[in-house]
């Protein structure tokens, strides 16, 4: 593993600044915990959640507050990351698109979850699919996180990063036998997703010669009302077992006492969720399933409610649910059954810690639309093209006083009409070479990056606690691409 490249001696970047890690960016809004006021039947239920807020900026009834972020625009018109000018960082690193993170913000996000979980026995399982940078994983492991895995290579990476395998959870609807064998050997929790998945887990346990701790991933048929590509807990999802098939799976586990130990139940509703009531709705269903499972003699100690908490991509200042809000909706239910709680945050731990930093190649118009063309593209950040997702965009330094403010599509150089980072954005017309950032790029951006049009995946840097800047991933090069063909 290459050591982190440190820029602490750059004349533009000082090492003398320090930052408090005790500051929590999430307001601790106290809400009344849910009280289980009546018994619930075990009949299959379908719950429809309150519609999640797609654009907080258009909501007039929701309270707003000043947006708190590690990236801030100062009165001087410059964008800062933890008190360092992004413009100065751009001048100190490679001249190409790059991802810039705040390491202190990652710490603050984890601490917000830790504070929320106080009083509960719990595992914060970071969803590696959100961002698989090894240095970030090592930092999260050092902060006490476990890991949530959806492939064998993510399991191998978690082990390389030093995660305790007994605090790791292996999810997925198509887990492969070889990967399951590794999970069994290491003592990882494994979620049962289907009949054939259970068969493969049994086979893996026999090959490894170890009993596997499993959780049943139950599809609760709760509709989170989010983009269909990121909804995972409704009846049309490919994930999980149908709740009416629960007894079949219990009988199957009973039939394999030497291979399987059922220790819990799991559900995952979706992603970008901004209404925590649906977590409570799902938890009500899940604890009743756990009651039924326990009534049949199983020692079930874990409830895994998944992840999916959304963030304020619009930078509107909307009051969105915090980790404490989420945990408080399920706290009393978890305590009432003496359960260990597993949560699987990804986006809410890492998304707001990072920007994709780009340079403006030029400005053009087709007569009806204006375009800012940058060196970054859908290859580095695909969410807008894939989901039509909104991510906030701004310039890193003040525009010329005579720059006209216009409405632009921010696009890249990739040969696709879908290659856009943002549409209809009001910006001061930027000069050629000006810096431009796409905010909240820590989750599902670099991990989904590609080499389409042979655009090489970019380097990654972070601002350290002492104010220095370190490289945490090398950018890929054309020579890296050619190496795949050597000796053929």
C-alpha positions as MATLAB code, in Angstrom:
seq = 'XXXXXXXXXXXXXXXXXXXXXXXXXXXXXXXXXXXXXXXXXXXXXXXXXXXXXXXXXXXXXXXXXXXXXXXXXXXXXXXXXXXXXXXXXXXXXXXXXXXXXXXXXXXXXXXXXXXXXXXXXXXXXXXXXXXXXXXXXXXXXXXXXXXXXXXXXXXXXXXXXXXXXXXXXXXXXXXXXXXXXXXXXXXXXXXXXXXXXXXXXXXXXXXXXXXXXXXXXXXXXXXXXXXXXXXXXXXXXXXXXXXXXXXXXXXXXXXXXXXXXXXXXXXXXXXXXXXXXXXXXXXXXXXXXXXXXXXXXXXXXXXXXXXXXXXXXXXXXXXXXXXXXXXXXXXXXXXXXXXXXXXXXXXXXXXXXXXXXXXXXXXXXXXXXXXXXXXXXXXXXXXXXXXXXXXXXXXXXXXXXXXXXXXXXXXXXXXXXXXXXXXXXXXXXXXXXXXXXXXXXXXXXXXXXXXXXXXXXXXXXXXXXXXXXXXXXXXXXXXXXXXXXXXX';
ca = [
       0.000    0.000    0.000;
       1.422    3.332   -1.017;
       1.926    5.822    1.756;
      -0.193    8.949    1.746;
       1.509   11.800   -0.105;
       1.662   14.802    2.203;
       1.514   18.424    1.057;
       2.092   19.894    4.502;
       5.173   21.831    3.369;
       3.454   23.604    0.496;
       4.012   27.373    0.779;
       0.313   27.814    0.015;
      -1.009   25.444    2.646;
      -0.239   25.914    6.300;
       0.037   23.098    8.849;
      -0.651   25.401   11.793;
      -4.448   25.379   11.652;
      -6.238   23.041   14.038;
      -9.863   22.027   14.161;
     -12.063   20.727   16.939;
     -13.436   17.264   16.362;
     -15.976   17.730   19.109;
     -18.157   19.941   16.962;
     -21.152   17.973   15.758;
     -22.650   19.256   12.491;
     -26.017   17.738   13.269;
     -28.436   19.614   15.539;
     -29.557   17.396   18.370;
     -33.272   17.795   17.859;
     -35.038   15.733   20.465;
     -38.186   13.956   19.341;
     -40.488   11.758   21.340;
     -39.505    8.091   20.970;
     -42.092    5.794   19.467;
     -44.180    3.989   22.040;
     -45.535    0.525   21.331;
     -49.104    1.180   22.394;
     -50.755   -1.972   21.101;
     -49.982   -5.416   19.836;
     -49.468   -5.888   16.120;
     -50.541   -8.959   14.172;
     -48.052  -10.979   12.162;
     -50.119  -10.782    8.995;
     -48.185   -9.585    5.943;
     -48.459   -5.803    5.919;
     -47.809   -3.166    3.314;
     -47.073    0.320    4.580;
     -46.719    3.413    2.422;
     -44.457    6.064    3.853;
     -44.992    9.766    3.750;
     -43.552   11.032    0.465;
     -39.868   11.804    0.897;
     -38.866   15.341    0.088;
     -37.319   15.401   -3.381;
     -36.433   19.100   -3.439;
     -36.306   20.775   -0.036;
     -35.767   24.120   -1.729;
     -39.309   24.085   -3.095;
     -40.948   23.320    0.251;
     -42.335   26.383    1.991;
     -43.745   24.677    5.081;
     -40.464   23.247    6.322;
     -38.341   25.215    8.736;
     -34.938   26.254    7.405;
     -31.664   27.111    9.058;
     -28.177   28.121    7.996;
     -26.480   25.252    6.199;
     -23.530   23.803    8.101;
     -20.799   22.233    6.030;
     -17.042   21.618    5.948;
     -17.048   23.453    2.593;
     -18.022   27.086    3.140;
     -18.092   30.193    0.965;
     -16.464   33.044    2.875;
     -17.278   36.732    2.630;
     -14.211   37.125    0.420;
     -15.986   35.035   -2.230;
     -13.615   32.068   -1.969;
     -14.663   28.502   -1.174;
     -12.908   26.963    1.835;
     -12.516   23.397    3.052;
     -11.865   23.378    6.797;
     -10.387   26.924    6.529;
      -8.184   26.117    3.522;
      -8.882   27.882    0.235;
      -9.878   25.313   -2.363;
      -8.242   27.544   -4.976;
      -4.895   27.211   -3.192;
      -5.316   23.453   -2.941;
      -5.980   23.347   -6.698;
      -2.696   25.152   -7.291;
      -0.798   22.653   -5.123;
      -1.934   19.336   -6.624;
      -2.157   17.682  -10.032;
      -3.878   19.740  -12.727;
      -6.826   17.430  -13.378;
     -10.229   16.788  -11.783;
      -9.863   15.471   -8.239;
     -11.911   14.549   -5.202;
     -11.288   16.618   -2.076;
     -12.438   15.352    1.339;
     -12.488   16.691    4.866;
     -11.150   14.068    7.254;
     -12.491   15.984   10.293;
     -15.981   15.997    8.738;
     -15.872   12.205    8.411;
     -15.017   12.033   12.102;
     -17.823   14.427   13.036;
     -20.357   12.373   11.058;
     -19.354    9.162   12.827;
     -19.485   10.882   16.209;
     -23.034   12.041   15.467;
     -24.077    8.397   15.067;
     -22.160    7.339   18.165;
     -23.868   10.035   20.221;
     -27.269    8.982   18.881;
     -26.655    5.315   19.726;
     -25.629    5.966   23.331;
     -27.440    3.549   25.632;
     -27.922    0.922   22.927;
     -25.818   -2.102   22.083;
     -25.055   -1.437   18.442;
     -22.862   -1.803   15.378;
     -22.340    1.079   12.954;
     -21.774   -0.882    9.763;
     -20.358    1.478    7.136;
     -21.649    0.581    3.661;
     -18.432    0.173    1.672;
     -20.310    0.436   -1.639;
     -20.737    4.174   -0.946;
     -16.990    4.827   -1.060;
     -14.258    2.200   -1.080;
     -11.158    4.356   -0.600;
      -8.771    2.307    1.553;
      -7.514    5.287    3.592;
     -11.090    6.325    4.379;
     -11.941    2.760    5.384;
      -8.955    2.616    7.711;
     -10.067    5.883    9.312;
     -13.643    4.625    9.786;
     -12.365    1.381   11.271;
     -10.221    3.414   13.674;
     -13.353    5.300   14.730;
     -15.000    1.998   15.703;
     -17.154    1.255   12.672;
     -17.921   -2.169   11.303;
     -18.449   -2.739    7.600;
     -21.329   -3.705    5.330;
     -20.285   -5.691    2.277;
     -22.053   -6.551   -0.970;
     -19.281   -8.424   -2.766;
     -16.379  -10.703   -2.046;
     -13.888   -8.002   -2.988;
     -15.504   -5.582   -0.533;
     -15.024   -8.274    2.122;
     -11.368   -8.629    1.131;
     -10.923   -4.864    1.246;
     -12.549   -4.665    4.679;
     -10.130   -7.294    5.948;
      -7.206   -5.414    4.382;
      -8.384   -2.234    6.139;
      -8.373   -4.074    9.462;
     -12.094   -4.294   10.189;
     -13.159   -6.832   12.810;
     -14.943   -9.480   10.681;
     -17.355  -10.217   13.525;
     -18.612   -6.637   13.087;
     -19.093   -7.027    9.330;
     -22.328   -7.910    7.510;
     -22.396   -9.556    4.074;
     -25.465   -8.477    2.081;
     -26.540   -9.155   -1.478;
     -29.063  -11.014   -3.577;
     -26.477  -12.958   -5.575;
     -23.592  -13.814   -3.253;
     -21.122  -16.277   -4.825;
     -20.051  -19.510   -3.174;
     -16.321  -18.674   -3.026;
     -17.091  -15.343   -1.364;
     -19.437  -17.013    1.106;
     -16.702  -19.496    2.020;
     -14.404  -16.582    2.888;
     -17.188  -14.976    4.933;
     -17.760  -18.236    6.806;
     -14.049  -18.648    7.520;
     -13.774  -15.106    8.880;
     -16.918  -15.181   11.055;
     -18.836  -12.487    9.165;
     -22.594  -12.050    9.631;
     -24.365  -13.189    6.459;
     -27.838  -12.118    5.386;
     -30.059  -14.785    3.847;
     -31.712  -13.274    0.778;
     -33.391  -16.200   -0.999;
     -33.835  -19.959   -1.116;
     -30.775  -20.466   -3.311;
     -28.793  -18.032   -1.171;
     -29.536  -20.133    1.899;
     -28.452  -23.255   -0.020;
     -25.154  -21.593   -0.941;
     -24.544  -20.435    2.646;
     -25.063  -23.995    3.874;
     -22.570  -25.256    1.274;
     -20.059  -22.573    2.261;
     -20.375  -23.471    5.941;
     -19.592  -27.111    5.139;
     -16.569  -26.175    3.015;
     -15.239  -23.814    5.682;
     -16.065  -26.212    8.496;
     -17.667  -23.391   10.457;
     -21.175  -22.497   11.529;
     -22.354  -19.214    9.973;
     -24.218  -16.530   11.910;
     -27.084  -15.521    9.641;
     -29.825  -12.896    9.603;
     -32.970  -13.229    7.523;
     -33.343  -10.264    5.178;
     -37.087   -9.765    5.200;
     -38.718   -7.570    2.592;
     -41.173   -5.615    4.766;
     -43.022   -4.131    1.752;
     -42.565   -0.583    3.018;
     -42.580    2.004    0.242;
     -40.025    4.757    0.960;
     -41.234    6.910   -1.964;
     -37.774    7.575   -3.349;
     -36.263    7.115   -6.799;
     -37.171    3.565   -7.912;
     -33.520    2.704   -8.517;
     -32.738    3.175   -4.807;
     -35.907    1.679   -3.293;
     -35.073   -1.742   -1.863;
     -37.792   -2.595    0.651;
     -40.989   -2.766   -1.398;
     -42.648   -5.846   -2.870;
     -41.211   -5.241   -6.357;
     -37.597   -5.196   -5.139;
     -35.133   -7.937   -6.019;
     -33.864   -7.922   -2.417;
     -34.954  -10.009    0.553;
     -37.388  -12.806    1.261;
     -41.139  -12.310    1.045;
     -42.543  -11.870    4.530;
     -45.150  -14.603    3.953;
     -42.291  -17.075    3.321;
     -40.813  -16.541    6.778;
     -41.885  -19.938    8.112;
     -40.290  -21.777    5.195;
     -36.938  -20.167    5.982;
     -37.255  -20.870    9.704;
     -37.849  -24.530    8.950;
     -34.891  -24.574    6.559;
     -32.584  -23.093    9.197;
     -33.816  -25.671   11.728;
     -32.899  -28.385    9.248;
     -29.232  -27.268    9.213;
     -28.187  -26.876   12.871;
     -24.541  -27.686   12.130;
     -24.209  -25.058    9.418;
     -26.429  -22.142   10.411;
     -27.149  -20.129   13.528;
     -30.001  -17.657   13.122;
     -29.071  -14.583   15.154;
     -31.227  -11.798   13.752;
     -33.467  -10.174   11.190;
     -32.622   -7.531    8.640;
     -34.426   -5.095    6.384;
     -33.309   -2.279    4.110;
     -35.820    0.205    2.751;
     -33.873    2.286    0.259;
     -31.673    5.339   -0.021;
     -31.938    9.154    0.165;
     -34.748    8.769    2.755;
     -35.737   12.052    4.399;
     -38.664   10.877    6.560;
     -37.580    8.759    9.504;
     -41.136    7.594   10.228;
     -40.636    4.817    7.709;
     -37.804    3.371    9.800;
     -40.227    3.195   12.730;
     -42.877    1.594   10.518;
     -40.412   -1.046    9.373;
     -39.086   -1.638   12.906;
     -42.619   -2.285   14.167;
     -42.967   -5.024   11.574;
     -39.508   -6.400   12.205;
     -39.813   -6.745   15.989;
     -43.036   -8.666   15.491;
     -41.243  -11.011   13.120;
     -38.519  -11.348   15.744;
     -41.168  -12.194   18.363;
     -42.425  -14.966   16.086;
     -38.909  -16.242   15.430;
     -38.107  -16.285   19.155;
     -41.350  -18.125   19.897;
     -39.973  -21.019   17.857;
     -36.880  -21.361   20.022;
     -34.360  -19.252   18.121;
     -32.007  -17.032   20.151;
     -32.316  -13.928   17.994;
     -30.372  -10.944   19.348;
     -29.889   -8.615   16.370;
     -32.138   -6.225   14.505;
     -30.578   -4.709   11.404;
     -32.636   -1.782   10.087;
     -30.285   -0.985    7.200;
     -29.301    2.524    6.194;
     -30.534    5.077    3.703;
     -30.679    8.386    5.602;
     -30.686   11.264    3.119;
     -28.738   14.525    3.123;
     -29.420   18.072    1.956;
     -28.054   17.862   -1.583;
     -29.801   21.164   -2.384;
     -27.957   23.133    0.321;
     -31.272   24.777    1.026;
     -30.854   24.813    4.797;
     -33.810   22.450    5.186;
     -34.084   20.689    8.523;
     -33.543   17.054    7.576;
     -33.515   14.097    9.985;
     -30.309   13.596   11.928;
     -28.849   10.276   13.087;
     -30.396   10.987   16.484;
     -33.819   11.480   14.889;
     -33.466    8.146   13.125;
     -32.303    6.215   16.175;
     -34.908    7.784   18.461;
     -37.706    6.460   16.226;
     -36.618    2.864   16.903;
     -34.905    3.172   20.292;
     -37.795    2.048   22.483;
     -38.645   -0.868   20.221;
     -35.045   -2.092   20.315;
     -34.859   -1.767   24.098;
     -38.244   -3.439   24.577;
     -36.884   -6.622   22.948;
     -33.345   -6.365   24.399;
     -31.867   -6.342   20.907;
     -28.507   -5.353   19.486;
     -29.103   -2.755   16.778;
     -27.203   -2.824   13.485;
     -27.376    0.174   11.190;
     -25.791    0.481    7.751;
     -25.065    4.153    6.962;
     -23.120    5.002    3.829;
     -24.269    8.279    2.260;
     -24.942   10.003    5.597;
     -21.399    9.223    6.788;
     -19.424   10.202    3.725;
     -21.419   12.174    1.114;
     -21.117   15.668    2.599;
     -17.394   15.291    3.323;
     -16.277   15.708   -0.288;
     -16.365   17.774   -3.483;
     -15.363   16.911   -7.018;
     -13.056   19.776   -8.003;
     -12.946   20.727  -11.701;
     -11.638   23.453  -13.999;
     -13.675   25.330  -16.575;
     -12.592   24.522  -20.125;
     -14.847   27.156  -21.654;
     -18.319   28.650  -21.978;
     -20.555   28.250  -25.051;
     -24.145   28.681  -26.211;
     -26.262   26.932  -28.822;
     -28.583   29.919  -29.106;
     -31.163   28.568  -26.679;
     -28.964   27.103  -23.934;
     -25.770   28.217  -22.254;
     -23.119   25.693  -21.252;
     -20.199   25.698  -18.849;
     -17.867   22.961  -20.104;
     -15.537   21.525  -17.456;
     -12.803   18.893  -17.423;
     -14.822   16.638  -15.098;
     -17.685   14.562  -16.451;
     -20.171   11.731  -15.960;
     -17.169    9.394  -15.974;
     -16.011   10.847  -12.647;
     -19.475   11.570  -11.222;
     -22.418    9.709  -12.739;
     -25.258   10.355  -10.282;
     -26.844   13.260  -12.214;
     -26.778   11.256  -15.454;
     -27.893    7.983  -13.846;
     -30.576    9.186  -11.423;
     -31.149   12.739  -12.618;
     -29.791   13.554   -9.167;
     -29.212   17.128   -8.013;
     -25.835   18.064   -6.538;
     -24.995   21.639   -5.627;
     -22.471   23.390   -7.893;
     -20.499   26.570   -7.290;
     -17.324   28.385   -8.299;
     -14.338   28.202   -5.952;
     -13.316   31.864   -6.311;
     -15.134   35.143   -6.934;
     -15.982   35.884  -10.559;
     -14.903   39.067  -12.275;
     -17.046   42.043  -11.150;
     -18.300   42.486  -14.703;
     -19.148   38.773  -15.178;
     -22.756   38.319  -16.272;
     -24.973   36.026  -14.190;
     -26.693   33.512  -16.469;
     -28.378   30.119  -16.381;
     -26.088   27.297  -17.503;
     -25.986   23.564  -17.947;
     -22.701   22.350  -16.449;
     -21.392   19.636  -18.748;
     -18.273   17.591  -19.381;
     -16.368   16.545  -22.502;
     -17.696   12.971  -22.727;
     -19.349   12.105  -26.041;
     -22.861   11.628  -24.586;
     -25.766   14.043  -24.303;
     -26.239   12.546  -20.840;
     -22.880   13.955  -19.775;
     -24.003   16.686  -17.404;
     -23.237   17.519  -13.789;
     -26.084   19.979  -13.365;
     -28.808   21.611  -15.428;
     -30.219   25.127  -15.298;
     -27.762   26.448  -12.707;
     -27.493   30.174  -12.102;
     -23.810   31.109  -12.091;
     -21.610   34.092  -12.762;
     -20.058   33.457  -16.164;
     -16.735   31.831  -15.235;
     -13.389   32.550  -16.819;
     -11.459   29.858  -18.629;
      -9.550   27.785  -16.064;
     -11.747   28.851  -13.136;
     -12.340   26.267  -10.431;
     -15.802   24.732  -10.068;
     -16.927   22.132   -7.550;
     -19.740   19.604   -7.388;
     -20.680   19.259   -3.720;
     -21.597   16.206   -1.637;
     -19.593   13.877   -3.848;
     -18.311   11.507   -1.167;
     -20.892    8.767   -1.738;
     -21.699    6.859   -4.919;
     -19.454    9.059   -7.045;
     -15.846    7.849   -7.059;
     -17.056    4.317   -6.280;
     -19.148    4.444   -9.487;
     -16.532    6.237  -11.624;
     -15.502    4.729  -14.960;
     -12.904    5.130  -17.692;
     -15.472    5.859  -20.407;
     -13.869    7.821  -23.273;
     -10.614    6.768  -21.590;
     -11.038    9.432  -18.929;
      -8.856    8.043  -16.174;
     -10.263    7.880  -12.650;
      -9.096   10.928  -10.675;
      -6.844   11.252   -7.625;
      -8.286   11.808   -4.160;
      -7.029   14.094   -1.392;
      -8.188   15.053    2.051;
      -7.641   17.881    4.470;
      -6.162   16.496    7.674;
      -6.997   17.561   11.225;
      -3.866   19.753   11.335;
      -4.783   21.597    8.138;
      -2.362   19.785    5.851;
      -3.501   18.156    2.588;
      -2.673   14.517    1.824;
      -3.170   12.385   -1.250;
      -5.239    9.321   -0.346;
      -5.512    7.756   -3.801;
      -3.351    8.061   -6.889;
      -5.059    9.155  -10.072;
      -5.100    6.550  -12.817;
      -3.024    7.125  -15.938;
      -2.993    6.020  -19.553;
      -0.059    3.744  -18.699;
      -2.258    1.995  -16.096;
      -4.731    1.204  -18.887;
      -2.029   -0.160  -21.204;
      -0.697   -2.483  -18.489;
      -3.870   -4.593  -18.730;
      -2.720   -5.684  -22.188;
       0.938   -6.381  -21.511;
       2.100   -9.895  -22.301;
      -1.059  -10.883  -24.177;
];
